[in-house]
Amino acid sequence: MSRERTNAPASPDRDRATVLVGMSLTEADRRAELLRAAAPLGATTAFLQQGDPCLSAELTRLADAGTETVVLIGIRLGASGPGHSWLRRIAAHWWRERVGHRPGLLVATRLADAADAVAVAASVKPITGEEPGLTSAAWNEVPGHRHQVLVCRGPRCTAKGADETLAALVRRLTEHGLGDDDVLVTQTGCQFPCNQAPVVSVQPDDVWYGQVDAAAAVTILSEHLIGGRPVTAHRLPRHRRDRTGGAEEG
């Protein structure tokens, strides 16, 4: 079985292991790049979200194998994703909850891209267990956003540039001073009308858009999310099932 499929370094070292951690869905989509970046370090890979193995599972595997020290390097290949602090939060949560052998965890002091993972590995900071937890009073309530924009990051949409769609949308929202309490942007798996990729849907308006490149995303923001008028040029027909099983035009 190949190294790529087993997620194991060529020369396993029980004393010390390195894990490149994909921070967002982009890294899960671009797994091959993550594996290439891991090769010079003899590292394995893990993901904070929407990729396997998740970070907690990979840490458990290494701990069960008797590894004494694990170095974690967060990798960001796209324009957006959780901040560096989330890597420390998740790692610290696992470390506090771990029962049995518990390796020392060292986390790189900044995120890396695929090209500078080796350099970033030279500067690390240990997990002490005193890091912030996974809960906060600020995250207790459903946000009061007017719209939630669902950006499809399924395989076809990603291949057709959904990462650029997302980046353009987030960048323009920032320029307009709009945050999560105004427009909550969420990346999703496949939303199904794959032939229309990249697909974006807007809730609670129940409006679906197809072929949303970066320019179309900017138009949707200005005309629909700010102006309140759905963009006809990219809008997809919506056929809902009623309670009797019949079709209902949306």
mmCIF file of C-alpha atoms in Angstrom:
data_model
loop_
_atom_site.group_PDB
_atom_site.id
_atom_site.type_symbol
_atom_site.label_atom_id
_atom_site.label_comp_id
_atom_site.label_asym_id
_atom_site.label_seq_id
_atom_site.Cartn_x
_atom_site.Cartn_y
_atom_site.Cartn_z
ATOM 1 C CA MET A 1 0.000 0.000 0.000
ATOM 2 C CA SER A 2 1.342 3.460 -0.878
ATOM 3 C CA ARG A 3 2.472 6.079 1.627
ATOM 4 C CA GLU A 4 -0.179 8.459 0.300
ATOM 5 C CA ARG A 5 -2.975 6.071 1.188
ATOM 6 C CA THR A 6 -1.618 5.044 4.604
ATOM 7 C CA ASN A 7 -0.749 8.625 5.689
ATOM 8 C CA ALA A 8 2.497 7.301 7.194
ATOM 9 C CA PRO A 9 6.022 8.758 6.838
ATOM 10 C CA ALA A 10 8.683 6.711 5.137
ATOM 11 C CA SER A 11 10.723 6.261 8.352
ATOM 12 C CA PRO A 12 8.415 6.392 11.393
ATOM 13 C CA ASP A 13 10.053 7.880 14.501
ATOM 14 C CA ARG A 14 8.416 7.079 17.826
ATOM 15 C CA ASP A 15 10.271 9.908 19.540
ATOM 16 C CA ARG A 16 9.048 12.714 17.294
ATOM 17 C CA ALA A 17 6.435 13.084 14.557
ATOM 18 C CA THR A 18 5.340 16.014 12.399
ATOM 19 C CA VAL A 19 1.795 16.621 11.172
ATOM 20 C CA LEU A 20 0.780 19.168 8.533
ATOM 21 C CA VAL A 21 -2.704 20.335 9.444
ATOM 22 C CA GLY A 22 -5.033 21.644 6.732
ATOM 23 C CA MET A 23 -6.885 24.579 8.261
ATOM 24 C CA SER A 24 -9.862 24.797 5.906
ATOM 25 C CA LEU A 25 -11.872 22.984 3.272
ATOM 26 C CA THR A 26 -9.394 24.215 0.647
ATOM 27 C CA GLU A 27 -6.665 21.945 2.002
ATOM 28 C CA ALA A 28 -9.039 18.965 1.978
ATOM 29 C CA ASP A 29 -9.801 19.696 -1.675
ATOM 30 C CA ARG A 30 -6.103 20.108 -2.477
ATOM 31 C CA ARG A 31 -4.869 17.112 -0.519
ATOM 32 C CA ALA A 32 -2.228 16.225 -3.111
ATOM 33 C CA GLU A 33 -0.453 19.555 -2.513
ATOM 34 C CA LEU A 34 -0.548 18.960 1.230
ATOM 35 C CA LEU A 35 1.001 15.509 0.787
ATOM 36 C CA ARG A 36 3.780 16.941 -1.395
ATOM 37 C CA ALA A 37 4.547 19.571 1.256
ATOM 38 C CA ALA A 38 4.645 16.839 3.916
ATOM 39 C CA ALA A 39 7.177 14.674 2.077
ATOM 40 C CA PRO A 40 10.379 16.676 2.865
ATOM 41 C CA LEU A 41 9.476 16.604 6.569
ATOM 42 C CA GLY A 42 8.488 12.929 6.638
ATOM 43 C CA ALA A 43 5.191 14.245 7.970
ATOM 44 C CA THR A 44 1.649 12.944 7.994
ATOM 45 C CA THR A 45 -1.423 15.088 7.341
ATOM 46 C CA ALA A 46 -4.625 15.918 9.207
ATOM 47 C CA PHE A 47 -7.452 18.434 8.920
ATOM 48 C CA LEU A 48 -9.259 20.826 11.231
ATOM 49 C CA GLN A 49 -12.487 20.462 9.261
ATOM 50 C CA GLN A 50 -14.127 18.459 6.467
ATOM 51 C CA GLY A 51 -11.167 16.208 5.802
ATOM 52 C CA ASP A 52 -9.932 12.830 7.045
ATOM 53 C CA PRO A 53 -8.200 12.138 9.281
ATOM 54 C CA CYS A 54 -9.268 14.960 11.566
ATOM 55 C CA LEU A 55 -6.547 16.370 13.812
ATOM 56 C CA SER A 56 -7.875 14.643 16.937
ATOM 57 C CA ALA A 57 -7.868 11.241 15.209
ATOM 58 C CA GLU A 58 -4.298 11.672 13.959
ATOM 59 C CA LEU A 59 -3.074 12.761 17.404
ATOM 60 C CA THR A 60 -4.761 9.739 18.950
ATOM 61 C CA ARG A 61 -3.122 7.428 16.402
ATOM 62 C CA LEU A 62 0.317 8.843 17.130
ATOM 63 C CA ALA A 63 -0.207 8.768 20.899
ATOM 64 C CA ASP A 64 -1.374 5.145 20.765
ATOM 65 C CA ALA A 65 1.816 4.309 18.827
ATOM 66 C CA GLY A 66 3.903 5.730 21.694
ATOM 67 C CA THR A 67 5.102 8.919 19.979
ATOM 68 C CA GLU A 68 6.744 11.222 22.533
ATOM 69 C CA THR A 69 6.552 14.580 20.726
ATOM 70 C CA VAL A 70 4.286 15.794 17.927
ATOM 71 C CA VAL A 71 4.993 18.959 15.921
ATOM 72 C CA LEU A 72 1.916 20.562 14.335
ATOM 73 C CA ILE A 73 2.210 22.912 11.373
ATOM 74 C CA GLY A 74 -0.940 24.638 10.185
ATOM 75 C CA ILE A 75 -1.193 24.908 6.397
ATOM 76 C CA ARG A 76 -3.307 27.428 4.514
ATOM 77 C CA LEU A 77 -3.468 27.045 0.727
ATOM 78 C CA GLY A 78 -6.463 29.320 0.107
ATOM 79 C CA ALA A 79 -7.409 32.894 0.845
ATOM 80 C CA SER A 80 -9.555 32.176 3.888
ATOM 81 C CA GLY A 81 -9.917 29.814 6.799
ATOM 82 C CA PRO A 82 -9.686 29.674 10.588
ATOM 83 C CA GLY A 83 -6.937 31.683 12.234
ATOM 84 C CA HIS A 84 -3.803 30.179 13.750
ATOM 85 C CA SER A 85 -5.322 30.319 17.244
ATOM 86 C CA TRP A 86 -7.798 27.599 16.287
ATOM 87 C CA LEU A 87 -5.012 25.108 15.705
ATOM 88 C CA ARG A 88 -3.805 25.698 19.267
ATOM 89 C CA ARG A 89 -7.353 25.522 20.666
ATOM 90 C CA ILE A 90 -8.112 22.177 19.018
ATOM 91 C CA ALA A 91 -4.721 20.698 19.918
ATOM 92 C CA ALA A 92 -5.021 21.842 23.533
ATOM 93 C CA HIS A 93 -8.550 20.433 23.813
ATOM 94 C CA TRP A 94 -7.312 17.028 22.644
ATOM 95 C CA TRP A 95 -4.326 17.191 25.020
ATOM 96 C CA ARG A 96 -6.522 17.989 28.041
ATOM 97 C CA GLU A 97 -9.027 15.248 27.201
ATOM 98 C CA ARG A 98 -6.504 12.546 26.330
ATOM 99 C CA VAL A 99 -6.539 9.464 28.557
ATOM 100 C CA GLY A 100 -3.387 7.362 28.580
ATOM 101 C CA HIS A 101 -0.030 8.221 27.028
ATOM 102 C CA ARG A 102 0.003 11.915 26.155
ATOM 103 C CA PRO A 103 2.778 13.189 23.864
ATOM 104 C CA GLY A 104 4.164 16.681 24.089
ATOM 105 C CA LEU A 105 2.649 18.955 21.461
ATOM 106 C CA LEU A 106 4.618 21.688 19.714
ATOM 107 C CA VAL A 107 2.750 24.061 17.400
ATOM 108 C CA ALA A 108 4.437 26.194 14.725
ATOM 109 C CA THR A 109 4.142 29.868 15.629
ATOM 110 C CA ARG A 110 2.553 30.814 12.311
ATOM 111 C CA LEU A 111 0.659 29.225 9.458
ATOM 112 C CA ALA A 112 2.550 28.047 6.392
ATOM 113 C CA ASP A 113 1.783 27.634 2.743
ATOM 114 C CA ALA A 114 2.918 24.603 0.783
ATOM 115 C CA ALA A 115 6.265 26.201 -0.067
ATOM 116 C CA ASP A 116 7.509 27.201 3.387
ATOM 117 C CA ALA A 117 6.411 24.363 5.679
ATOM 118 C CA VAL A 118 10.029 23.317 6.306
ATOM 119 C CA ALA A 119 11.064 26.845 7.324
ATOM 120 C CA VAL A 120 8.010 27.339 9.552
ATOM 121 C CA ALA A 121 8.759 24.068 11.371
ATOM 122 C CA ALA A 122 11.856 25.693 12.890
ATOM 123 C CA SER A 123 9.812 27.942 15.197
ATOM 124 C CA VAL A 124 7.383 26.185 17.552
ATOM 125 C CA LYS A 125 5.623 26.823 20.860
ATOM 126 C CA PRO A 126 4.470 24.073 23.246
ATOM 127 C CA ILE A 127 0.900 23.339 24.229
ATOM 128 C CA THR A 128 0.603 23.792 28.001
ATOM 129 C CA GLY A 129 -3.057 22.978 28.598
ATOM 130 C CA GLU A 130 -3.769 26.558 29.626
ATOM 131 C CA GLU A 131 -4.946 27.582 26.162
ATOM 132 C CA PRO A 132 -8.556 28.815 25.674
ATOM 133 C CA GLY A 133 -11.200 26.106 25.393
ATOM 134 C CA LEU A 134 -13.681 25.423 22.621
ATOM 135 C CA THR A 135 -16.541 27.388 24.144
ATOM 136 C CA SER A 136 -17.115 31.102 24.634
ATOM 137 C CA ALA A 137 -20.062 33.262 25.667
ATOM 138 C CA ALA A 138 -19.710 35.000 22.288
ATOM 139 C CA TRP A 139 -20.552 31.736 20.499
ATOM 140 C CA ASN A 140 -23.680 30.831 22.436
ATOM 141 C CA GLU A 141 -26.351 32.496 20.320
ATOM 142 C CA VAL A 142 -27.393 32.101 16.697
ATOM 143 C CA PRO A 143 -26.023 35.209 14.939
ATOM 144 C CA GLY A 144 -28.528 37.829 13.829
ATOM 145 C CA HIS A 145 -27.484 37.859 10.188
ATOM 146 C CA ARG A 146 -29.883 38.988 7.474
ATOM 147 C CA HIS A 147 -28.528 36.514 4.925
ATOM 148 C CA GLN A 148 -26.557 33.305 4.968
ATOM 149 C CA VAL A 149 -24.598 32.699 1.779
ATOM 150 C CA LEU A 150 -23.793 29.041 1.115
ATOM 151 C CA VAL A 151 -20.810 28.635 -1.205
ATOM 152 C CA CYS A 152 -20.574 25.123 -2.635
ATOM 153 C CA ARG A 153 -17.126 23.583 -2.282
ATOM 154 C CA GLY A 154 -17.969 20.195 -3.726
ATOM 155 C CA PRO A 155 -15.465 18.689 -6.188
ATOM 156 C CA ARG A 156 -16.924 20.200 -9.369
ATOM 157 C CA CYS A 157 -17.490 23.650 -7.895
ATOM 158 C CA THR A 158 -13.996 23.698 -6.441
ATOM 159 C CA ALA A 159 -12.499 22.595 -9.766
ATOM 160 C CA LYS A 160 -14.358 25.436 -11.483
ATOM 161 C CA GLY A 161 -13.043 28.139 -9.157
ATOM 162 C CA ALA A 162 -15.288 28.232 -6.068
ATOM 163 C CA ASP A 163 -12.258 29.225 -3.978
ATOM 164 C CA GLU A 164 -11.925 32.400 -6.058
ATOM 165 C CA THR A 165 -15.683 32.997 -5.746
ATOM 166 C CA LEU A 166 -15.399 32.736 -1.966
ATOM 167 C CA ALA A 167 -12.334 34.974 -1.788
ATOM 168 C CA ALA A 168 -13.995 37.694 -3.878
ATOM 169 C CA LEU A 169 -17.141 37.577 -1.752
ATOM 170 C CA VAL A 170 -15.287 37.764 1.565
ATOM 171 C CA ARG A 171 -12.980 40.518 0.309
ATOM 172 C CA ARG A 172 -15.852 42.693 -0.888
ATOM 173 C CA LEU A 173 -17.866 42.097 2.321
ATOM 174 C CA THR A 174 -14.863 43.316 4.281
ATOM 175 C CA GLU A 175 -14.568 46.399 2.085
ATOM 176 C CA HIS A 176 -18.223 47.200 2.834
ATOM 177 C CA GLY A 177 -17.728 46.660 6.562
ATOM 178 C CA LEU A 178 -20.185 43.749 6.634
ATOM 179 C CA GLY A 179 -19.568 41.007 9.198
ATOM 180 C CA ASP A 180 -21.192 37.746 10.282
ATOM 181 C CA ASP A 181 -24.106 39.618 11.836
ATOM 182 C CA ASP A 182 -24.929 41.004 8.382
ATOM 183 C CA VAL A 183 -23.977 38.230 5.941
ATOM 184 C CA LEU A 184 -22.851 34.844 7.248
ATOM 185 C CA VAL A 185 -20.755 33.068 4.603
ATOM 186 C CA THR A 186 -20.616 29.277 4.919
ATOM 187 C CA GLN A 187 -18.745 26.770 2.781
ATOM 188 C CA THR A 188 -20.653 23.565 2.064
ATOM 189 C CA GLY A 189 -20.305 20.227 0.392
ATOM 190 C CA CYS A 190 -22.132 19.484 -2.861
ATOM 191 C CA GLN A 191 -25.403 21.389 -3.342
ATOM 192 C CA PHE A 192 -26.304 19.188 -6.364
ATOM 193 C CA PRO A 193 -26.865 21.316 -9.517
ATOM 194 C CA CYS A 194 -23.250 20.487 -10.382
ATOM 195 C CA ASN A 195 -23.565 21.395 -14.075
ATOM 196 C CA GLN A 196 -24.052 25.006 -12.928
ATOM 197 C CA ALA A 197 -20.781 25.148 -10.947
ATOM 198 C CA PRO A 198 -19.752 27.162 -9.042
ATOM 199 C CA VAL A 199 -23.071 27.158 -7.150
ATOM 200 C CA VAL A 200 -24.047 29.684 -4.462
ATOM 201 C CA SER A 201 -27.342 29.831 -2.574
ATOM 202 C CA VAL A 202 -28.717 32.644 -0.421
ATOM 203 C CA GLN A 203 -30.946 32.019 2.587
ATOM 204 C CA PRO A 204 -33.567 32.702 3.871
ATOM 205 C CA ASP A 205 -34.442 34.066 0.406
ATOM 206 C CA ASP A 206 -34.230 30.552 -1.121
ATOM 207 C CA VAL A 207 -32.367 31.962 -4.123
ATOM 208 C CA TRP A 208 -29.862 29.761 -5.951
ATOM 209 C CA TYR A 209 -27.187 30.993 -8.348
ATOM 210 C CA GLY A 210 -25.082 29.140 -10.911
ATOM 211 C CA GLN A 211 -21.805 29.833 -12.704
ATOM 212 C CA VAL A 212 -20.823 32.267 -9.957
ATOM 213 C CA ASP A 213 -17.282 33.368 -10.724
ATOM 214 C CA ALA A 214 -15.570 36.151 -8.790
ATOM 215 C CA ALA A 215 -17.193 38.902 -10.860
ATOM 216 C CA ALA A 216 -20.669 37.396 -10.426
ATOM 217 C CA ALA A 217 -20.093 37.111 -6.666
ATOM 218 C CA VAL A 218 -19.397 40.845 -6.497
ATOM 219 C CA THR A 219 -22.589 41.566 -8.454
ATOM 220 C CA ILE A 220 -24.655 39.315 -6.184
ATOM 221 C CA LEU A 221 -23.252 41.113 -3.149
ATOM 222 C CA SER A 222 -24.021 44.598 -4.400
ATOM 223 C CA GLU A 223 -27.423 43.902 -6.001
ATOM 224 C CA HIS A 224 -28.897 41.145 -3.820
ATOM 225 C CA LEU A 225 -27.208 41.149 -0.402
ATOM 226 C CA ILE A 226 -27.028 44.930 -0.172
ATOM 227 C CA GLY A 227 -29.634 46.107 -2.688
ATOM 228 C CA GLY A 228 -32.246 43.432 -1.968
ATOM 229 C CA ARG A 229 -32.764 42.446 -5.631
ATOM 230 C CA PRO A 230 -31.814 38.900 -6.742
ATOM 231 C CA VAL A 231 -29.586 38.833 -9.819
ATOM 232 C CA THR A 232 -31.586 37.413 -12.720
ATOM 233 C CA ALA A 233 -28.599 36.614 -14.926
ATOM 234 C CA HIS A 234 -27.232 33.904 -12.629
ATOM 235 C CA ARG A 235 -30.395 32.792 -10.821
ATOM 236 C CA LEU A 236 -31.332 29.114 -11.134
ATOM 237 C CA PRO A 237 -34.930 27.807 -11.278
ATOM 238 C CA ARG A 238 -36.020 26.377 -7.935
ATOM 239 C CA HIS A 239 -38.572 23.521 -7.856
ATOM 240 C CA ARG A 240 -39.724 22.580 -4.357
ATOM 241 C CA ARG A 241 -41.778 19.535 -3.427
ATOM 242 C CA ASP A 242 -45.019 20.353 -1.655
ATOM 243 C CA ARG A 243 -46.378 18.184 1.156
ATOM 244 C CA THR A 244 -48.300 15.969 -1.258
ATOM 245 C CA GLY A 245 -45.196 15.210 -3.307
ATOM 246 C CA GLY A 246 -46.052 17.527 -6.206
ATOM 247 C CA ALA A 247 -43.746 20.142 -7.677
ATOM 248 C CA GLU A 248 -43.933 23.714 -6.495
ATOM 249 C CA GLU A 249 -42.268 26.511 -8.476
ATOM 250 C CA GLY A 250 -39.886 28.670 -6.465
#
